[in-house]
């Protein structure tokens, strides 16, 4: 069971709140997040760094709810953003712009300008053209922008191909072999200060070996750059540590990984930046859904629920596994092997396939586990479905931190 969730007298709780209570007051589908779980994960990273100069820039893309961002901002997190919209969210949530790094392969001039105006920590630039644009826009403002170049370490992260980013054929970063030339040419740009080196090789890594390989390659490159006179001040290793989605799956040990990082950077004087997303919020969340119907077609059994790929697209998009458990556990229920599917008109609309789950009936509640990362943020209005509510639990208190969308919301801005 994910931390902060447990059964009490057969009823599933998040911290001290019964999920059935939230479902009855807020309705379903509904995302629920545990504040304690998010903060605990963040603290684990922070404490593991000890006195090594570091910045933990939470990857906003994993879960961008304002209250989640505010929670992390108050705990001292920095933020990794990939769009002007994410920067807006961070600022509205009270995040410190001076602790924001801006990643992404296709930043627009407007987004770069907005980030310059806000005074972010640095840009992770992914091409020479982007370096030139940041320089030109900073010049227009009479500023000097801090930048890191994102390189592609060409390491296979052994994860789903859609979330692997650090191989030569991927669109991200610049080729490592070209890095020295890029830094040399960019030194001529008067309005950028080349002070960082960054990478991100992929997400949901259950084995840290590829990350460690990337770290080694990055540190070798950092030394070569310094030898050529580049005044590197920070090194950003991206995010990527995975979480357990399946029973028995083991996530990497954050403390051990950070301890290794610290050992490797000792003596370099480099500030370490990391951009964890999933490993901070993933296990903090569940998606609550209610069973609408049961039906059998041919040889297949279906549990039809009110959540769909429009609420949680990970199973359809990445064939990812989320455990699905009953909110009310009755041993007498027994189990059934079924597809758990939603109302969307796509065969790809499933939350689980051929899964042994509790033999739930219409009206029963289910919790789709470990849905705190890349859940709501990827939700859509497909089939004109209002996006679900989001709830944050803190001890015995809970509150709606995003209202369920209404039909009116669905047509806002349309004529
Ligand atoms: N940093 C960058 C540049 C990313 O692209 C991502 C995810 O795609 C992350 C950080 C966060 O990764 P994760 O959620 O796996 O920690």
Short mmCIF file of C-alpha atoms and ligand atoms in Angstrom, two decimals:
data_model
loop_
_atom_site.label_atom_id
_atom_site.label_comp_id
_atom_site.label_asym_id
_atom_site.label_seq_id
_atom_site.Cartn_x
_atom_site.Cartn_y
_atom_site.Cartn_z
CA UNK A 1 0.00 0.00 0.00
CA UNK A 2 1.27 3.49 -0.78
CA UNK A 3 2.43 5.50 2.24
CA UNK A 4 -0.33 7.50 4.03
CA UNK A 5 -3.05 5.07 2.83
CA UNK A 6 -4.37 2.21 4.92
CA UNK A 7 -7.48 0.21 5.68
CA UNK A 8 -9.18 0.81 9.01
CA UNK A 9 -11.98 -1.57 9.81
CA UNK A 10 -12.16 -2.45 6.14
CA UNK A 11 -12.46 1.17 5.00
CA UNK A 12 -9.68 2.84 2.99
CA UNK A 13 -8.24 5.99 4.58
CA UNK A 14 -5.91 8.71 3.32
CA UNK A 15 -4.12 9.94 6.44
CA UNK A 16 -7.04 10.31 8.90
CA UNK A 17 -9.81 10.73 6.36
CA UNK A 18 -12.07 7.97 5.02
CA UNK A 19 -12.05 8.08 1.22
CA UNK A 20 -15.74 7.15 1.25
CA UNK A 21 -16.46 10.45 3.02
CA UNK A 22 -14.65 12.44 0.33
CA UNK A 23 -16.43 10.54 -2.44
CA UNK A 24 -19.83 11.09 -0.91
CA UNK A 25 -19.26 14.85 -0.50
CA UNK A 26 -17.26 15.63 -3.65
CA UNK A 27 -18.47 12.94 -6.00
CA UNK A 28 -16.41 10.83 -8.37
CA UNK A 29 -14.13 10.66 -10.24
CA UNK A 30 -11.92 12.61 -7.88
CA UNK A 31 -8.19 12.83 -7.27
CA UNK A 32 -7.08 12.71 -3.63
CA UNK A 33 -3.57 13.70 -2.49
CA UNK A 34 -1.90 13.23 0.88
CA UNK A 35 0.02 16.35 1.96
CA UNK A 36 2.02 14.33 4.49
CA UNK A 37 3.19 11.93 1.83
CA UNK A 38 4.31 14.73 -0.52
CA UNK A 39 6.20 16.51 2.26
CA UNK A 40 7.80 13.29 3.49
CA UNK A 41 9.18 12.52 0.02
CA UNK A 42 10.47 16.07 -0.37
CA UNK A 43 12.14 15.94 3.05
CA UNK A 44 13.79 12.64 2.18
CA UNK A 45 15.52 14.32 -0.77
CA UNK A 46 16.43 17.41 1.24
CA UNK A 47 17.83 15.53 4.18
CA UNK A 48 19.79 13.20 1.94
CA UNK A 49 21.68 16.17 0.48
CA UNK A 50 22.88 17.27 3.92
CA UNK A 51 25.40 20.07 3.58
CA UNK A 52 26.09 19.54 -0.13
CA UNK A 53 25.03 22.72 -1.97
CA UNK A 54 21.87 21.77 -3.80
CA UNK A 55 18.52 22.88 -5.17
CA UNK A 56 15.55 20.51 -5.39
CA UNK A 57 13.46 21.79 -8.27
CA UNK A 58 10.20 19.86 -8.19
CA UNK A 59 9.08 19.07 -11.77
CA UNK A 60 5.78 20.93 -12.00
CA UNK A 61 4.61 18.80 -14.93
CA UNK A 62 4.03 15.82 -12.63
CA UNK A 63 1.25 17.56 -10.67
CA UNK A 64 0.63 21.27 -11.11
CA UNK A 65 -2.21 21.84 -8.65
CA UNK A 66 -1.69 25.23 -6.96
CA UNK A 67 -2.10 23.80 -3.47
CA UNK A 68 0.45 21.08 -4.16
CA UNK A 69 2.88 23.70 -5.47
CA UNK A 70 2.21 25.94 -2.46
CA UNK A 71 2.86 23.05 -0.09
CA UNK A 72 6.21 22.39 -1.73
CA UNK A 73 7.08 26.09 -1.97
CA UNK A 74 6.52 26.45 1.79
CA UNK A 75 8.74 23.42 2.37
CA UNK A 76 11.53 25.19 0.47
CA UNK A 77 11.31 23.53 -2.94
CA UNK A 78 12.46 25.14 -6.15
CA UNK A 79 10.65 24.29 -9.37
CA UNK A 80 11.44 22.88 -12.78
CA UNK A 81 9.07 24.30 -15.38
CA UNK A 82 8.58 23.58 -19.07
CA UNK A 83 6.18 26.35 -20.09
CA UNK A 84 5.03 29.86 -19.35
CA UNK A 85 1.86 28.36 -17.91
CA UNK A 86 3.84 26.35 -15.39
CA UNK A 87 5.77 29.48 -14.40
CA UNK A 88 2.46 31.31 -13.90
CA UNK A 89 1.26 28.49 -11.65
CA UNK A 90 4.47 28.55 -9.60
CA UNK A 91 4.25 32.31 -9.10
CA UNK A 92 0.55 32.16 -8.21
CA UNK A 93 1.35 29.42 -5.69
CA UNK A 94 3.95 31.61 -3.98
CA UNK A 95 7.01 29.85 -5.42
CA UNK A 96 10.28 31.75 -5.46
CA UNK A 97 11.21 32.61 -9.07
CA UNK A 98 14.88 32.67 -8.05
CA UNK A 99 14.61 28.89 -7.57
CA UNK A 100 13.00 28.11 -10.91
CA UNK A 101 14.79 26.34 -13.74
CA UNK A 102 13.18 26.41 -17.17
CA UNK A 103 13.53 23.19 -19.19
CA UNK A 104 11.96 22.28 -22.51
CA UNK A 105 12.93 21.91 -26.12
CA UNK A 106 10.56 24.49 -27.61
CA UNK A 107 10.45 27.61 -25.47
CA UNK A 108 8.79 30.50 -27.27
CA UNK A 109 10.09 34.08 -27.22
CA UNK A 110 7.09 35.09 -25.09
CA UNK A 111 7.82 32.36 -22.56
CA UNK A 112 11.51 33.25 -22.35
CA UNK A 113 10.65 36.92 -21.92
CA UNK A 114 8.14 36.11 -19.19
CA UNK A 115 10.79 34.06 -17.36
CA UNK A 116 13.35 36.87 -17.69
CA UNK A 117 10.83 39.32 -16.30
CA UNK A 118 10.09 36.99 -13.37
CA UNK A 119 13.81 36.59 -12.64
CA UNK A 120 14.12 32.82 -12.73
CA UNK A 121 17.26 31.01 -11.62
CA UNK A 122 18.30 29.69 -15.04
CA UNK A 123 17.32 28.37 -18.44
CA UNK A 124 18.18 24.83 -19.46
CA UNK A 125 18.79 25.57 -23.15
CA UNK A 126 18.45 22.76 -25.63
CA UNK A 127 19.88 24.24 -28.86
CA UNK A 128 22.23 26.95 -30.10
CA UNK A 129 19.26 28.78 -31.61
CA UNK A 130 17.64 28.90 -28.18
CA UNK A 131 20.86 30.22 -26.58
CA UNK A 132 20.90 32.99 -29.18
CA UNK A 133 17.25 33.85 -28.53
CA UNK A 134 17.71 33.97 -24.75
CA UNK A 135 20.74 36.21 -25.30
CA UNK A 136 18.82 38.56 -27.61
CA UNK A 137 15.81 38.81 -25.31
CA UNK A 138 18.01 39.36 -22.24
CA UNK A 139 19.90 42.09 -24.15
CA UNK A 140 16.64 43.86 -24.92
CA UNK A 141 15.90 43.94 -21.20
CA UNK A 142 19.43 44.91 -20.25
CA UNK A 143 19.79 41.67 -18.29
CA UNK A 144 22.24 38.79 -18.21
CA UNK A 145 20.45 35.42 -18.18
CA UNK A 146 21.94 32.45 -16.38
CA UNK A 147 21.90 29.39 -18.58
CA UNK A 148 22.79 25.75 -18.51
CA UNK A 149 23.10 23.70 -21.67
CA UNK A 150 21.06 20.51 -21.64
CA UNK A 151 23.12 17.72 -23.10
CA UNK A 152 22.04 14.31 -24.15
CA UNK A 153 24.25 11.74 -22.40
CA UNK A 154 23.11 8.93 -24.75
CA UNK A 155 22.23 6.57 -21.93
CA UNK A 156 19.39 4.08 -22.21
CA UNK A 157 17.21 4.59 -19.11
CA UNK A 158 15.45 1.23 -19.60
CA UNK A 159 11.97 2.69 -19.23
CA UNK A 160 8.91 3.08 -21.47
CA UNK A 161 10.04 4.50 -24.85
CA UNK A 162 7.68 7.48 -24.55
CA UNK A 163 9.35 8.66 -21.35
CA UNK A 164 12.96 7.89 -22.29
CA UNK A 165 14.65 11.16 -23.23
CA UNK A 166 18.40 10.70 -23.06
CA UNK A 167 19.25 8.75 -26.21
CA UNK A 168 20.93 10.20 -29.29
CA UNK A 169 17.78 9.85 -31.38
CA UNK A 170 15.63 11.88 -28.96
CA UNK A 171 14.71 15.50 -29.55
CA UNK A 172 16.04 16.60 -26.17
CA UNK A 173 19.31 18.39 -25.44
CA UNK A 174 22.38 18.62 -27.60
CA UNK A 175 24.74 15.81 -28.44
CA UNK A 176 27.37 15.41 -25.77
CA UNK A 177 30.13 15.35 -28.35
CA UNK A 178 29.07 18.81 -29.51
CA UNK A 179 28.88 20.36 -26.07
CA UNK A 180 32.36 21.85 -25.94
CA UNK A 181 31.88 23.59 -29.28
CA UNK A 182 28.51 24.95 -28.19
CA UNK A 183 29.93 26.41 -24.94
CA UNK A 184 32.83 27.91 -26.89
CA UNK A 185 30.58 29.63 -29.42
CA UNK A 186 28.06 30.70 -26.80
CA UNK A 187 30.81 32.43 -24.82
CA UNK A 188 30.58 35.20 -27.42
CA UNK A 189 26.98 35.95 -26.38
CA UNK A 190 27.21 38.92 -24.03
CA UNK A 191 23.84 38.61 -22.33
CA UNK A 192 23.97 35.06 -21.13
CA UNK A 193 26.13 33.62 -18.40
CA UNK A 194 26.94 29.99 -19.12
CA UNK A 195 27.08 28.64 -15.64
CA UNK A 196 25.37 25.28 -15.76
CA UNK A 197 25.23 21.89 -17.37
CA UNK A 198 22.03 19.85 -17.35
CA UNK A 199 20.45 16.60 -18.47
CA UNK A 200 17.38 14.45 -17.91
CA UNK A 201 17.50 10.92 -19.27
CA UNK A 202 13.97 9.68 -18.64
CA UNK A 203 11.23 9.00 -16.17
CA UNK A 204 10.08 6.06 -14.02
CA UNK A 205 13.57 4.62 -13.64
CA UNK A 206 13.49 1.67 -11.28
CA UNK A 207 17.19 1.01 -11.63
CA UNK A 208 19.60 3.87 -10.97
CA UNK A 209 22.50 2.42 -12.98
CA UNK A 210 21.62 4.42 -16.12
CA UNK A 211 21.33 7.58 -14.00
CA UNK A 212 24.69 6.92 -12.41
CA UNK A 213 26.19 6.40 -15.86
CA UNK A 214 24.73 9.73 -16.96
CA UNK A 215 26.08 11.42 -13.81
CA UNK A 216 29.57 10.08 -14.56
CA UNK A 217 29.44 11.28 -18.16
CA UNK A 218 28.16 14.69 -17.07
CA UNK A 219 30.89 15.12 -14.48
CA UNK A 220 33.57 14.18 -17.00
CA UNK A 221 32.14 16.74 -19.40
CA UNK A 222 31.98 19.35 -16.60
CA UNK A 223 35.70 18.88 -15.95
CA UNK A 224 36.51 19.19 -19.65
CA UNK A 225 34.42 22.37 -19.87
CA UNK A 226 36.14 23.87 -16.87
CA UNK A 227 39.52 23.04 -18.36
CA UNK A 228 38.43 25.13 -21.35
CA UNK A 229 37.62 28.04 -19.09
CA UNK A 230 33.84 27.61 -18.68
CA UNK A 231 32.93 28.89 -15.20
CA UNK A 232 30.46 26.17 -14.29
CA UNK A 233 28.61 26.79 -11.04
CA UNK A 234 25.89 24.14 -11.14
CA UNK A 235 25.10 20.75 -12.57
CA UNK A 236 21.52 19.58 -13.05
CA UNK A 237 20.85 15.85 -13.28
CA UNK A 238 17.12 16.13 -14.02
CA UNK A 239 14.48 13.90 -12.47
CA UNK A 240 13.50 10.35 -13.18
CA UNK A 241 13.50 8.19 -10.06
CA UNK A 242 10.60 5.77 -10.34
CA UNK A 243 7.93 4.62 -7.90
CA UNK A 244 6.44 1.18 -7.35
CA UNK A 245 3.25 0.72 -9.36
CA UNK A 246 2.99 -3.07 -9.21
CA UNK A 247 2.96 -5.22 -6.10
CA UNK A 248 6.51 -6.30 -5.33
CA UNK A 249 8.06 -3.57 -7.49
CA UNK A 250 10.84 -1.79 -5.65
CA UNK A 251 11.59 1.88 -6.17
CA UNK A 252 15.17 3.12 -6.02
CA UNK A 253 16.35 4.23 -2.61
CA UNK A 254 16.42 8.03 -2.78
CA UNK A 255 18.83 8.32 0.15
CA UNK A 256 21.32 5.89 -1.37
CA UNK A 257 21.13 7.55 -4.77
CA UNK A 258 21.65 11.05 -3.38
CA UNK A 259 24.49 9.78 -1.17
CA UNK A 260 26.19 8.49 -4.30
CA UNK A 261 25.61 11.79 -6.10
CA UNK A 262 27.12 13.69 -3.19
CA UNK A 263 30.16 11.45 -3.22
CA UNK A 264 30.66 12.01 -6.92
CA UNK A 265 30.40 15.81 -6.81
CA UNK A 266 32.53 16.22 -3.69
CA UNK A 267 35.40 18.57 -4.36
CA UNK A 268 33.95 19.98 -7.58
CA UNK A 269 32.33 22.97 -5.86
CA UNK A 270 29.33 22.50 -8.13
CA UNK A 271 25.85 23.12 -6.82
CA UNK A 272 23.69 20.10 -7.59
CA UNK A 273 20.23 20.61 -9.03
CA UNK A 274 17.73 17.79 -9.36
CA UNK A 275 14.23 17.88 -10.84
CA UNK A 276 12.19 15.08 -9.25
CA UNK A 277 8.50 14.94 -10.09
CA UNK A 278 6.92 11.51 -9.92
CA UNK A 279 8.97 10.35 -6.92
CA UNK A 280 7.58 13.25 -4.85
CA UNK A 281 3.88 13.21 -5.75
CA UNK A 282 3.18 9.88 -7.45
CA UNK A 283 2.51 7.76 -4.40
CA UNK A 284 0.70 10.59 -2.62
CA UNK A 285 -2.37 10.33 -4.83
CA UNK A 286 -5.25 8.05 -5.74
CA UNK A 287 -8.07 8.46 -8.23
CA UNK A 288 -11.43 7.63 -6.69
CA UNK A 289 -13.99 6.17 -9.03
CA UNK A 290 -17.41 4.57 -8.67
CA UNK A 291 -18.58 1.40 -10.39
CA UNK A 292 -21.40 2.16 -12.83
CA UNK A 293 -22.12 -1.25 -14.31
CA UNK A 294 -20.94 -4.81 -14.55
CA UNK A 295 -21.26 -6.67 -17.80
CA UNK A 296 -20.03 -9.70 -19.60
CA UNK A 297 -19.48 -9.88 -23.36
CA UNK A 298 -18.30 -13.13 -24.89
CA UNK A 299 -15.60 -14.43 -22.59
CA UNK A 300 -14.82 -11.06 -21.06
CA UNK A 301 -15.93 -9.55 -17.81
CA UNK A 302 -16.10 -5.77 -17.56
CA UNK A 303 -16.24 -3.45 -14.59
CA UNK A 304 -17.45 -0.14 -16.00
CA UNK A 305 -16.47 2.81 -13.81
CA UNK A 306 -17.03 6.57 -13.96
CA UNK A 307 -13.32 7.40 -14.46
CA UNK A 308 -11.80 7.07 -17.90
CA UNK A 309 -8.77 7.76 -20.03
CA UNK A 310 -9.88 11.40 -20.00
CA UNK A 311 -9.16 11.44 -16.25
CA UNK A 312 -6.14 9.13 -16.14
CA UNK A 313 -4.51 8.42 -19.49
CA UNK A 314 -1.44 6.55 -18.27
CA UNK A 315 -2.80 3.01 -18.84
CA UNK A 316 -3.96 3.89 -22.38
CA UNK A 317 -0.88 5.92 -23.28
CA UNK A 318 1.94 3.95 -21.65
CA UNK A 319 0.22 0.62 -20.91
CA UNK A 320 1.05 1.46 -17.33
CA UNK A 321 -0.14 -0.53 -14.37
CA UNK A 322 -2.06 1.05 -11.49
CA UNK A 323 -3.27 -1.14 -8.68
CA UNK A 324 -7.05 -0.85 -8.25
CA UNK A 325 -8.42 -1.56 -4.80
CA UNK A 326 -11.85 -1.35 -3.20
CA UNK A 327 -12.55 1.57 -0.87
CA UNK A 328 -14.66 -0.77 1.25
CA UNK A 329 -12.85 -4.08 1.68
CA UNK A 330 -15.14 -7.01 2.39
CA UNK A 331 -13.34 -10.35 2.37
CA UNK A 332 -16.67 -12.00 1.55
CA UNK A 333 -16.70 -10.16 -1.80
CA UNK A 334 -14.19 -12.47 -3.40
CA UNK A 335 -12.43 -11.46 -6.63
CA UNK A 336 -13.09 -11.38 -10.35
CA UNK A 337 -10.79 -11.18 -13.38
CA UNK A 338 -12.01 -8.25 -15.42
CA UNK A 339 -11.18 -5.24 -17.55
CA UNK A 340 -11.78 -2.03 -15.66
CA UNK A 341 -13.02 0.41 -18.28
CA UNK A 342 -14.45 3.92 -18.46
CA UNK A 343 -17.29 5.55 -20.39
CA UNK A 344 -15.12 7.03 -23.19
CA UNK A 345 -15.79 5.81 -26.71
CA UNK A 346 -12.37 4.26 -27.33
CA UNK A 347 -11.32 0.65 -26.98
CA UNK A 348 -8.13 2.08 -25.49
CA UNK A 349 -10.17 3.49 -22.63
CA UNK A 350 -9.19 1.14 -19.85
CA UNK A 351 -7.69 1.48 -16.40
CA UNK A 352 -6.77 -2.21 -16.13
CA UNK A 353 -6.99 -5.27 -18.35
CA UNK A 354 -7.51 -8.88 -17.35
CA UNK A 355 -6.94 -7.88 -13.76
CA UNK A 356 -7.94 -9.81 -10.69
CA UNK A 357 -9.75 -7.26 -8.56
CA UNK A 358 -12.34 -7.23 -5.81
CA UNK A 359 -15.69 -8.46 -7.08
CA UNK A 360 -17.25 -5.00 -6.84
CA UNK A 361 -20.80 -4.13 -7.81
CA UNK A 362 -22.46 -0.99 -9.18
CA UNK A 363 -22.27 1.80 -6.61
CA UNK A 364 -19.06 0.50 -5.03
CA UNK A 365 -16.01 2.76 -4.87
CA UNK A 366 -12.57 1.89 -6.19
CA UNK A 367 -9.23 3.63 -5.65
CA UNK A 368 -6.81 3.70 -8.56
CA UNK A 369 -3.47 3.75 -6.75
CA UNK A 370 -0.34 5.85 -7.18
CA UNK A 371 -2.11 8.35 -9.39
CA UNK A 372 -0.57 11.52 -7.94
CA UNK A 373 1.88 12.06 -10.82
CA UNK A 374 0.99 12.50 -14.48
CA UNK A 375 -2.65 11.96 -13.55
CA UNK A 376 -4.76 15.10 -13.43
CA UNK A 377 -2.16 17.06 -15.44
CA UNK A 378 -2.80 14.80 -18.42
CA UNK A 379 -6.58 14.83 -18.01
CA UNK A 380 -8.60 16.13 -20.94
CA UNK A 381 -12.17 17.05 -21.86
CA UNK A 382 -12.38 14.27 -24.44
CA UNK A 383 -15.99 13.21 -25.02
CA UNK A 384 -16.91 16.55 -23.39
CA UNK A 385 -16.20 15.13 -19.97
CA UNK A 386 -15.63 17.71 -17.21
CA UNK A 387 -12.28 17.14 -15.56
CA UNK A 388 -12.44 15.68 -12.04
CA UNK A 389 -12.15 17.45 -8.70
CA UNK A 390 -8.92 17.38 -6.71
CA UNK A 391 -8.77 17.06 -2.92
CA UNK A 392 -5.85 17.61 -0.55
CA UNK A 393 -5.81 15.75 2.75
CA UNK A 394 -3.84 17.08 5.72
CA UNK A 395 -4.25 14.89 8.81
CA UNK A 396 -7.94 14.77 9.64
CA UNK A 397 -8.70 17.80 7.47
CA UNK A 398 -9.37 17.77 3.77
CA UNK A 399 -10.39 20.34 1.21
CA UNK A 400 -11.23 20.57 -2.44
CA UNK A 401 -8.22 22.18 -4.12
CA UNK A 402 -9.78 22.16 -7.55
CA UNK A 403 -13.48 22.07 -8.25
CA UNK A 404 -14.91 19.51 -10.59
CA UNK A 405 -15.45 21.21 -13.92
CA UNK A 406 -19.00 22.13 -14.88
CA UNK A 407 -20.69 21.99 -18.28
CA UNK A 408 -20.29 25.78 -18.33
CA UNK A 409 -16.50 25.32 -17.92
CA UNK A 410 -16.54 23.01 -20.93
CA UNK A 411 -17.63 25.77 -23.31
CA UNK A 412 -15.79 28.71 -21.74
CA UNK A 413 -14.27 30.88 -24.45
CA UNK A 414 -16.19 29.22 -27.28
CA UNK A 415 -18.62 30.95 -29.59
N1 LIG B 1 12.96 17.23 -15.71
C1 LIG B 1 12.66 17.15 -17.02
C2 LIG B 1 13.41 18.00 -17.98
C3 LIG B 1 11.66 16.27 -17.47
O1 LIG B 1 11.37 16.19 -18.76
C4 LIG B 1 10.96 15.48 -16.50
C5 LIG B 1 9.94 14.53 -16.92
O2 LIG B 1 9.63 14.31 -18.03
C6 LIG B 1 11.29 15.63 -15.15
C7 LIG B 1 12.29 16.50 -14.79
C8 LIG B 1 10.58 14.87 -14.07
O3 LIG B 1 10.75 13.52 -14.18
P1 LIG B 1 10.17 12.55 -13.04
O4 LIG B 1 8.76 12.91 -12.83
O5 LIG B 1 10.35 11.21 -13.60
O6 LIG B 1 11.02 12.77 -11.82
#
